[in-house]
XYZ file of C-alpha atoms in Angstrom:
538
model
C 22.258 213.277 96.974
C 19.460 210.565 95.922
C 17.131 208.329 98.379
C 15.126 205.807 97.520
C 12.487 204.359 99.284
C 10.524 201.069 98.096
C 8.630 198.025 99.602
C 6.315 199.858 101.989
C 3.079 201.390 102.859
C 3.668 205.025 101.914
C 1.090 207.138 104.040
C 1.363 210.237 102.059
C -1.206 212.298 103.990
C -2.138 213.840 101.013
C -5.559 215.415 100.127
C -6.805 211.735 99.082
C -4.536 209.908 101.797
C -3.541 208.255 98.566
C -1.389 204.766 99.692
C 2.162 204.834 97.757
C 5.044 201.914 97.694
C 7.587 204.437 96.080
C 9.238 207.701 97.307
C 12.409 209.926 95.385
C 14.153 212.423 97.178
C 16.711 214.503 95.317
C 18.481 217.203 97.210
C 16.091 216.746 100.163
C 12.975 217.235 98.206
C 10.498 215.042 97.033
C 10.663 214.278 93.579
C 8.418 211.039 92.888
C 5.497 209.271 94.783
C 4.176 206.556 93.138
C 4.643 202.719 92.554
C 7.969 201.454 93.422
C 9.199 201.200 89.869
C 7.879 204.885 89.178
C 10.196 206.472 92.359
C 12.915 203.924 90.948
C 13.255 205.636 87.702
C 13.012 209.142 89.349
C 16.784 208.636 90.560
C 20.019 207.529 89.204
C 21.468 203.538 89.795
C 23.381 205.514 92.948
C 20.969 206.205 94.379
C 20.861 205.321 98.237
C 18.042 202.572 98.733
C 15.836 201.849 101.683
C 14.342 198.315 101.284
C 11.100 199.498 104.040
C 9.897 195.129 103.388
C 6.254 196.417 104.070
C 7.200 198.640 107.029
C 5.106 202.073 106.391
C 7.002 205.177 105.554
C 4.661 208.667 106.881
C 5.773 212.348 106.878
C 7.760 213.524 109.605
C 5.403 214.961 113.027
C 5.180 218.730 113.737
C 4.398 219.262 117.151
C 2.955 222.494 117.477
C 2.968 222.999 121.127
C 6.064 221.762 122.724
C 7.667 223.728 125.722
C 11.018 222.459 124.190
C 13.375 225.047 125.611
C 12.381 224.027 129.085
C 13.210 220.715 128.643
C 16.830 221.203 126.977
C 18.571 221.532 130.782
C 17.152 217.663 131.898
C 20.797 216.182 131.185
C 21.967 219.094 133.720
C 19.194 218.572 136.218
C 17.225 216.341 139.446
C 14.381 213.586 137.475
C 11.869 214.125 140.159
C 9.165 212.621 138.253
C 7.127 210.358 140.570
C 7.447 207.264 138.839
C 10.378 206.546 138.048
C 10.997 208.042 142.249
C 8.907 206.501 144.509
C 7.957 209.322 146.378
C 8.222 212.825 147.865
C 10.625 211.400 150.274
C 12.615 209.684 147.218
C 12.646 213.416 145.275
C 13.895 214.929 148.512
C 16.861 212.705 148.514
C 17.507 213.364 144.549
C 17.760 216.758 145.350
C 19.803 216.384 148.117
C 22.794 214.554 146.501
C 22.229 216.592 143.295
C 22.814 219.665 146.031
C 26.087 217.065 147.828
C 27.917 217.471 144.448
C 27.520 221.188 143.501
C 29.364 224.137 144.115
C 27.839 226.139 146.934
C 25.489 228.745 145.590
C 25.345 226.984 142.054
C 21.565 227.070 141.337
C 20.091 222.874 141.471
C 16.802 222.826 138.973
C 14.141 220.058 139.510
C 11.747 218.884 136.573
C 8.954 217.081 136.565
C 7.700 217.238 139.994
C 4.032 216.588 140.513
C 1.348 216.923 143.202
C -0.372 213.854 143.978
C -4.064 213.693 142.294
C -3.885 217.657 142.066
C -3.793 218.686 145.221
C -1.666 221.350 146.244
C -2.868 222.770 149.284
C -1.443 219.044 151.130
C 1.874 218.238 152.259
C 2.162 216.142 148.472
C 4.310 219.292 147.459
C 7.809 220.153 148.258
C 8.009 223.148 151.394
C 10.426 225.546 151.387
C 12.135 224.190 154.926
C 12.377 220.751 153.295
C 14.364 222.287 150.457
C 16.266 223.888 153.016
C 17.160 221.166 155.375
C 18.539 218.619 151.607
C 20.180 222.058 150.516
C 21.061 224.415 152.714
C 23.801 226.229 150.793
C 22.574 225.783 146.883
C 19.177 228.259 145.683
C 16.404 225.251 144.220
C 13.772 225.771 142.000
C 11.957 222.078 141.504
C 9.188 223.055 138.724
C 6.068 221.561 139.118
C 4.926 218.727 136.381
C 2.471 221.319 135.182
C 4.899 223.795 134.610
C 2.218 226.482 136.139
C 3.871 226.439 139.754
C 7.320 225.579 141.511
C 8.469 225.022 144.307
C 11.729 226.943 145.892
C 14.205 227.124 148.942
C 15.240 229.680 151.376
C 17.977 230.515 149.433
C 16.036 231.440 145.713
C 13.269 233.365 147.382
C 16.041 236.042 148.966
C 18.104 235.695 145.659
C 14.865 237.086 143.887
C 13.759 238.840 146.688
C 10.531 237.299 148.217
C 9.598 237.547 151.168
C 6.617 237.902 153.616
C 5.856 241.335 152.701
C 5.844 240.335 148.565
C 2.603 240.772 147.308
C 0.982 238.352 144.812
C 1.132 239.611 141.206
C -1.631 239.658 139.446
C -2.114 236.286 138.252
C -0.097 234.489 140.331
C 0.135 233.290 143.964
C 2.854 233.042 146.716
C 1.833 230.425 149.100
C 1.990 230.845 152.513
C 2.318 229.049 155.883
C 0.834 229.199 159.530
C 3.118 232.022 160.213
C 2.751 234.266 156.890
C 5.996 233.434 155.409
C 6.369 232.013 151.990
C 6.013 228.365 151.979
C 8.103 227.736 149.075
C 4.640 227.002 146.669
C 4.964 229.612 143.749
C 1.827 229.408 141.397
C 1.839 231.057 138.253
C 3.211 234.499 137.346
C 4.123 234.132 141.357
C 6.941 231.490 139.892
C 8.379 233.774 137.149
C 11.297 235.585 139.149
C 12.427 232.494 140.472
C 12.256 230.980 137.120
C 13.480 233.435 134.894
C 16.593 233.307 137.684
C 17.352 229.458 137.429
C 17.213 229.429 133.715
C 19.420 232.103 133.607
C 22.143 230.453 135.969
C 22.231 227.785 134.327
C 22.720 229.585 130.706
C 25.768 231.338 132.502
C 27.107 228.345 134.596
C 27.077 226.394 131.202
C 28.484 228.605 128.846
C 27.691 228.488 125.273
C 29.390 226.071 123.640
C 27.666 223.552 126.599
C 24.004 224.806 125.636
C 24.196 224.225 122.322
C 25.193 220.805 122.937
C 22.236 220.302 125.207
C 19.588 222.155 122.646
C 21.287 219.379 120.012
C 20.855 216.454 122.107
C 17.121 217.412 123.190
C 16.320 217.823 119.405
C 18.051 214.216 118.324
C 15.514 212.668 121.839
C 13.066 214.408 119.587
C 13.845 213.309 116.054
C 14.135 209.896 117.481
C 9.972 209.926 118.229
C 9.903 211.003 114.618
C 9.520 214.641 115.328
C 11.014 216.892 112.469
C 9.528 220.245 113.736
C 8.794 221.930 116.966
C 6.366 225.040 118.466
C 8.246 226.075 121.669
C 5.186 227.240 123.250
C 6.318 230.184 125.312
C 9.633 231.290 123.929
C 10.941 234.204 126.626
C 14.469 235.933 125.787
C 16.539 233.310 127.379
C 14.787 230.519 125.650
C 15.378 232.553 122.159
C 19.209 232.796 123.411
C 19.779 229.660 123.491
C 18.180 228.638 120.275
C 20.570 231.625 118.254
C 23.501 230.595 119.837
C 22.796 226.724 118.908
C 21.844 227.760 115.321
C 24.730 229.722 114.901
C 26.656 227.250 115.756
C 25.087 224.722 113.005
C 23.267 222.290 115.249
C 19.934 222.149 115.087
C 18.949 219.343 113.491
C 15.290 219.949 113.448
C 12.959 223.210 112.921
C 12.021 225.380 115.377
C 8.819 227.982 115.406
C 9.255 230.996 118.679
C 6.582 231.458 120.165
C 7.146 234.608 121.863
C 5.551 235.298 125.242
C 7.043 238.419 127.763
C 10.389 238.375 129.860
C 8.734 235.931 132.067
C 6.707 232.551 131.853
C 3.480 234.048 132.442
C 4.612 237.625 131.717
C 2.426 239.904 129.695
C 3.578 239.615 125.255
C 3.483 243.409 124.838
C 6.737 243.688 123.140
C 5.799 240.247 121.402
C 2.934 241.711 119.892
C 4.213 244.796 119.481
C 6.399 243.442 116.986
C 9.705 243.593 118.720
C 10.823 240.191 117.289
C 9.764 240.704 114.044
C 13.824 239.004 113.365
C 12.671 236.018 114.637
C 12.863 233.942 111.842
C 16.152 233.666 111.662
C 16.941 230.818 109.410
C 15.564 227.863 107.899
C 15.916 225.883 110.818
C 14.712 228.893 112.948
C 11.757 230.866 113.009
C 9.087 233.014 114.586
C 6.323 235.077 113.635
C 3.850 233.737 116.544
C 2.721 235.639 119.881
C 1.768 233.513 122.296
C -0.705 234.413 125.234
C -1.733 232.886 128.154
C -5.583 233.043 129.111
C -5.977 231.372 132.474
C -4.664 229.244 135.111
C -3.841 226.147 135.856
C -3.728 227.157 140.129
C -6.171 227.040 141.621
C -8.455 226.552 138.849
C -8.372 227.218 135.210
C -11.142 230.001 134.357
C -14.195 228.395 134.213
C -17.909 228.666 133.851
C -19.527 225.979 135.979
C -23.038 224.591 136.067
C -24.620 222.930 138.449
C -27.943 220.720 138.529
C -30.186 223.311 139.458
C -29.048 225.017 136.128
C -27.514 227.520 137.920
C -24.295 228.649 136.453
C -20.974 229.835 138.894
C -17.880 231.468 137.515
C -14.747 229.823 139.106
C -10.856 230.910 138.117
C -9.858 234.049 137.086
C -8.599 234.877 133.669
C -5.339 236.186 133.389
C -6.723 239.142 131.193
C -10.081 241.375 131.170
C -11.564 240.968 127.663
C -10.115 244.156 126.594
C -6.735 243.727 127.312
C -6.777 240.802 125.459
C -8.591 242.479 122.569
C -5.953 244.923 122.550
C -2.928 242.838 122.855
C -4.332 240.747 120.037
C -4.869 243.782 117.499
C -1.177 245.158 117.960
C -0.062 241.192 117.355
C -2.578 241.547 114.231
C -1.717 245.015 113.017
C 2.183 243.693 112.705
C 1.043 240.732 110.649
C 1.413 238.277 113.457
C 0.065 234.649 114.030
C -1.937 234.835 117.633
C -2.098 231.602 119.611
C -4.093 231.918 123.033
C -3.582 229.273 125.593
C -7.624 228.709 126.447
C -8.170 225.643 129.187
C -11.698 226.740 130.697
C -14.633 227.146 128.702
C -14.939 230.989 130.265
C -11.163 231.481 128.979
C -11.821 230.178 125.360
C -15.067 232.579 125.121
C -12.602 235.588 125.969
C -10.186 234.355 123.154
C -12.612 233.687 120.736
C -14.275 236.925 121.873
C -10.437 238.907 120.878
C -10.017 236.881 117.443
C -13.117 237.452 116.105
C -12.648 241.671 117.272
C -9.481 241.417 115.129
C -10.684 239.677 112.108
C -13.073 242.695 112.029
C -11.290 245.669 112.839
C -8.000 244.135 111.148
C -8.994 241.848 108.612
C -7.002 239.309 107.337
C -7.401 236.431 104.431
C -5.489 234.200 106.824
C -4.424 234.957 109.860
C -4.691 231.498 111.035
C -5.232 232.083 115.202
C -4.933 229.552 117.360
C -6.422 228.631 120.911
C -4.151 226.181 122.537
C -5.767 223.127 124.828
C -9.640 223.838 124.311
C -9.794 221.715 127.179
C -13.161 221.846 128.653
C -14.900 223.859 125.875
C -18.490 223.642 125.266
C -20.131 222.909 121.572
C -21.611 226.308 121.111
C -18.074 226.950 121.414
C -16.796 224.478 118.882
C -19.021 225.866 116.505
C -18.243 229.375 116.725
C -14.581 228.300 116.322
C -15.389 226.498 113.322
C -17.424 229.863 112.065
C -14.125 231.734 112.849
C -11.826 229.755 111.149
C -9.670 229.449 114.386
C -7.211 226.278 114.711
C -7.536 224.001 117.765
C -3.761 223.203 118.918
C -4.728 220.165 121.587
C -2.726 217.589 123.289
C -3.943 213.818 122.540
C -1.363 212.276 125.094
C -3.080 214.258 127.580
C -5.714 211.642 127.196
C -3.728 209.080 128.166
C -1.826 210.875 131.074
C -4.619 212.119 133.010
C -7.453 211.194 131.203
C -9.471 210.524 134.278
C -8.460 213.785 135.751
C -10.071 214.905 132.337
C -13.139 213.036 132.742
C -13.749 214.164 136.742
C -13.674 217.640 135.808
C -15.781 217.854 133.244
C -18.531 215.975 134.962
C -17.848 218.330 138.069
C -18.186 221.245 136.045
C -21.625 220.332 134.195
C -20.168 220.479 130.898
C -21.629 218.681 128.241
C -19.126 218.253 125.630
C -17.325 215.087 126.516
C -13.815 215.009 127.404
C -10.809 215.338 124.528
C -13.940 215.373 121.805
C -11.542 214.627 118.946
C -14.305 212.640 116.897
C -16.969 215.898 117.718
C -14.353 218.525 116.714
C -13.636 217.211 113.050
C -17.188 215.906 112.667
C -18.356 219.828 113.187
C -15.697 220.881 110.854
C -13.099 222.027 113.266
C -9.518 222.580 112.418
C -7.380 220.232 115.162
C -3.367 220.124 115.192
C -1.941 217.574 117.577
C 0.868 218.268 119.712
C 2.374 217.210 123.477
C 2.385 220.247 125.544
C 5.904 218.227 126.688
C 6.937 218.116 129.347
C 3.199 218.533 130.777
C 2.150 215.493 128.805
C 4.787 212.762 127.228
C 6.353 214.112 124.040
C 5.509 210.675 122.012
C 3.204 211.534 118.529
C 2.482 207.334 118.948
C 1.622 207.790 122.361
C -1.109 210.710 121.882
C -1.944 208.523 118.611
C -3.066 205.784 120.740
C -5.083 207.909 122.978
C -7.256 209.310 120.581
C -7.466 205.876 118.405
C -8.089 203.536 121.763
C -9.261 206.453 124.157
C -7.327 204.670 126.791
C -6.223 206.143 129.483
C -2.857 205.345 131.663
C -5.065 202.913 133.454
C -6.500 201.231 130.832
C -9.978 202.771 131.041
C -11.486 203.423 127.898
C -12.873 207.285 128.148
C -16.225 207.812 125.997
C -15.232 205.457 122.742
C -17.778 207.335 120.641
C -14.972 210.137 120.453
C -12.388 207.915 119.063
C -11.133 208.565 115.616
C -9.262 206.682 112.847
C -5.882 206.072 112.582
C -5.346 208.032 109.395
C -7.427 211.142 111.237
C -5.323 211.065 113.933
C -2.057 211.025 111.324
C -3.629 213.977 109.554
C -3.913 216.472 112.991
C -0.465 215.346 113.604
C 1.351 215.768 110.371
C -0.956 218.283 108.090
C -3.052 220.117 110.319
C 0.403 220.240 112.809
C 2.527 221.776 109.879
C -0.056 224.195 108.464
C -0.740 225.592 112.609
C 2.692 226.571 111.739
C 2.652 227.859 108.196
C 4.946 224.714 106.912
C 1.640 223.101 105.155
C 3.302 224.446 101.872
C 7.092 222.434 102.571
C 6.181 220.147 105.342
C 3.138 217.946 106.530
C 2.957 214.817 103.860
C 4.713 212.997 101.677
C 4.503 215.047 98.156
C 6.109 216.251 94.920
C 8.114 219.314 95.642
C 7.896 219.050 99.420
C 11.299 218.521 101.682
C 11.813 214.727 102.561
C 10.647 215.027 106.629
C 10.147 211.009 106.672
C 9.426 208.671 109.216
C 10.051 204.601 108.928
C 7.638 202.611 111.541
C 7.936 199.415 112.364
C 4.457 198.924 111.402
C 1.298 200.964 109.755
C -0.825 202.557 112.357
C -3.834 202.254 109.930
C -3.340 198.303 109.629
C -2.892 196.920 112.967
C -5.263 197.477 115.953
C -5.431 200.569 118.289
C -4.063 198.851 120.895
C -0.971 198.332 119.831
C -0.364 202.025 117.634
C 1.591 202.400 121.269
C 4.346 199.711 120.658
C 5.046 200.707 117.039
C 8.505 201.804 116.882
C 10.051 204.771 115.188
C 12.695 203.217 112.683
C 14.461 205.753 110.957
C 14.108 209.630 110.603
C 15.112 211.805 107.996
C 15.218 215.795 107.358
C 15.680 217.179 104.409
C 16.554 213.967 103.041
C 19.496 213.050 105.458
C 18.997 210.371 108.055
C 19.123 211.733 111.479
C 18.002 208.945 113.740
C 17.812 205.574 113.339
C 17.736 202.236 115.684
């Protein structure tokens, strides 16, 4: 099979972000980038042809952090996202007539829940009795917006067994109320039974053939924001379940990189790195071959090292790991031959994961190991240096930015840091290495979206947050296309718009580069092809 593509702004993304009018794709590779007469004669007069009349054609985005699994059950679960609801009360009754339709027993899951402006010691999250009284005979697990806490019944804490007498695991908190029982608030690895136990119904309740459907339909919502690869950032054993049974089964349309984490969320990778899914790449369309690790908290507060006027420094959040088990879990991921990627939000947590990469590069040295610390949110520029000096790759979140940029902005400020918020334009002047990515569904899963933010650096609200870190529009395109595909090892096949490389393309309605930030937002994705085929189009 032959495409042709003519007429357009071609943003190859190349190593001189040459500007093309002409693409060939044979056999869903590249085979000519050029004028549009030169891509013309690269195919046969049956060729199909794409007129793109000045519209810009760009290669497809890799998101590199993406919690994509956890997202496939939506169709089969409560929206208690606050908007569109208008309130606790408004979730409440979601869950209750989700809970009016369902088998007794049959597990209800809520996504997407949040705690208003952060606060989760108020009544803004959902309490175990209220969960009781709106279902009294289902088990609920509503997981919090961050995805670092939940929030369950009655009837999931006894199905997983917690009770007043559970202690908190290390790492994790249950929350409880006046009279010592659990309130229903589960932060952190406090949340993974009840978790792990949902997820697991719901694989069951579905069957197979059901799943596979769902993983298929989350990955065409993803192809049609232009997305033509994915990280799942924490892939556990049900999350790699349901990805087999969908790829057996022919239908996943786009790529998909495991990261593997332990048997729970926030469960320790010792198997992972101890290479006991060394068969995760299972197919073209599947693959593995990254540990993933998680540093520090979100609840109560990521692991951080404040400062305050008097120039008086205070540590606040605990790690999840000392620095040596983090070393250690590290060198077994790097004595298998495995990618590392080390979920880092406080500046205290990226100095212990900086701290374990550079151990490994010199008791296990590697030409290119490529390690990753995911977020870098509130690092500090002795600590963009070093990671420049260690060659490590930045995975960050741009639509963050826009989300809760504010949130962004507070905290920073509060914790006397002097790097400024989201420093894209600091970062790649010092040399760093950035990939782009969601963190969906923490952060909205549009590439536009997080293309705007760090273009505009415009929050939700319209505030613009420190415009001396903005960056172009052909930057930004680079951390989300290049820099996205070689965090995952696809620079070689994937990334831009070259000879030889597989036809991942994007149509937009207009070029990002051309028109002005403000409006990057309201471009729309057009068409999407992998491999050459067209998989979504308006």
């Amino acid at each position: 099979m032959e495409l042709l593509f003519t007429g357009g702004r071609v943003l190859t993304i190349d190593a001189l972000d040459r500007i093309a009018t002409g693409v060939a794709v044979r056999d869903g590779r590249i085979v000519a980038v050029g004028d549009s007469e030169e891509a013309r004669q690269a195919v046969g007069p049956d060729a199909t042809h794409v007129d793109l009349r000045g519209r810009a054609l760009i290669p497809g985005f890799c998101d590199p952090h993406n919690h994509f699994s956890m997202t496939t059950f939506e169709p089969r679960s409560v929206d208690c996202r606050t908007p569109p609801l208008a309130d606790k009360a408004a979730v409440l009754d979601a869950l209750a007539a989700a809970a009016d339709g369902s088998p007794d027993g049959q597990w209800i899951w809520g996504l997407g829940f949040s705690a208003r402006n952060f606060d989760m010691t108020g009544d803004t999250v959902l309490f175990r009795n209220e969960l009781d009284e709106v279902a009294p005979n289902n088990p609920v697990c509503v997981m919090d917006s961050s995805y670092h806490a939940c929030y369950a019944n009655s009837a999931a804490l006894a199905m997983v067994g917690i009770d007043r007498d559970t202690p908190n695991p290390p790492g994790g908190e249950i929350r409880l109320d006046d009279h010592g029982e659990p309130n229903g608030v589960l932060w952190e690895r406090a949340m993974d039974p009840v978790h792990h136990a949902s997820m697991r119904s719901y694989i069951d309740t579905f069957g197979p053939d059901v799943v596979a459907g769902l993983v298929e339909q989350n990955a065409r919502r993803h192809l049609s924001h232009g997305i033509t690869s994915v990280g799942d950032a924490l892939v556990m054993p049900e999350s790699a379940e349901i990805y087999r049974l969908t790829d057996e089964r022919g239908q996943l349309p786009i790529v998909i990189h495991q990261m593997r984490g332990g048997p729970g969320f926030f469960a320790a990778p010792e198997d992972a790195a101890g290479g006991a899914y060394m068969e995760d790449d299972v197919s073209d369309r599947l693959r593995g071959g990254i540990v993933k690790i998680f540093m520090d908290p979100v609840w109560p507060s990521p692991a951080m090292t404040v400062c305050h006027e008097d120039g008086t420094t205070e540590p606040v959040g605990e790690p999840y790991y000392g620095q040596e088990e983090v070393d250690h879990l590290v060198l077994d991921a790097a004595s298998h031959g495995l990618q590392v990627a080390i979920h880092c939000i406080g500046n205290r947590a990226v100095e212990q994961g900086l701290n374990a990469f550079e151990r490994a590069q010199r008791e296990i040295p590697r030409d290119d190991p490529r390690y990753r610390i995911e977020h870098f949110s509130f690092a500090v520029p002795e600590q963009i240096d070093r990671a420049k000096s260690l060659g490590v790759i930045i995975s960050h979140q741009p639509p963050f930015l826009q989300a809760i940029g504010d949130y962004f902005e507070t905290r920073t400020a509060e914790a006397g840091i002097v790097s400024p918020p989201i420093p894209y334009r600091s970062m790649l002047d010092a040399g760093l290495f950035v990939a782009s990515g969601s963190d969906f569904p923490c952060a909205p899963v549009e590439p536009l979206l997080g293309l705007y933010s760090i273009v505009s650096r415009r929050s939700r609200e319209g505030k613009v947050i420190v415009e001396d870190e903005a960056i172009t529009p052909i930057e930004a395109l680079r951390t989300y296309t290049l820099n996205s595909a070689t965090a995952m090892f696809r620079e070689h096949e994937a990334g831009s718009i070259e000879v030889g490389k597989r036809a991942d393309l994007v149509v937009l309605s207009q070029d990002p580069t051309l028109v002005d930030p403000t409006y990057i937002r309201d471009i729309v994705v057009q068409q999407t092809y992998v491999d050459g085929d067209l998989e979504y189009a308006v």
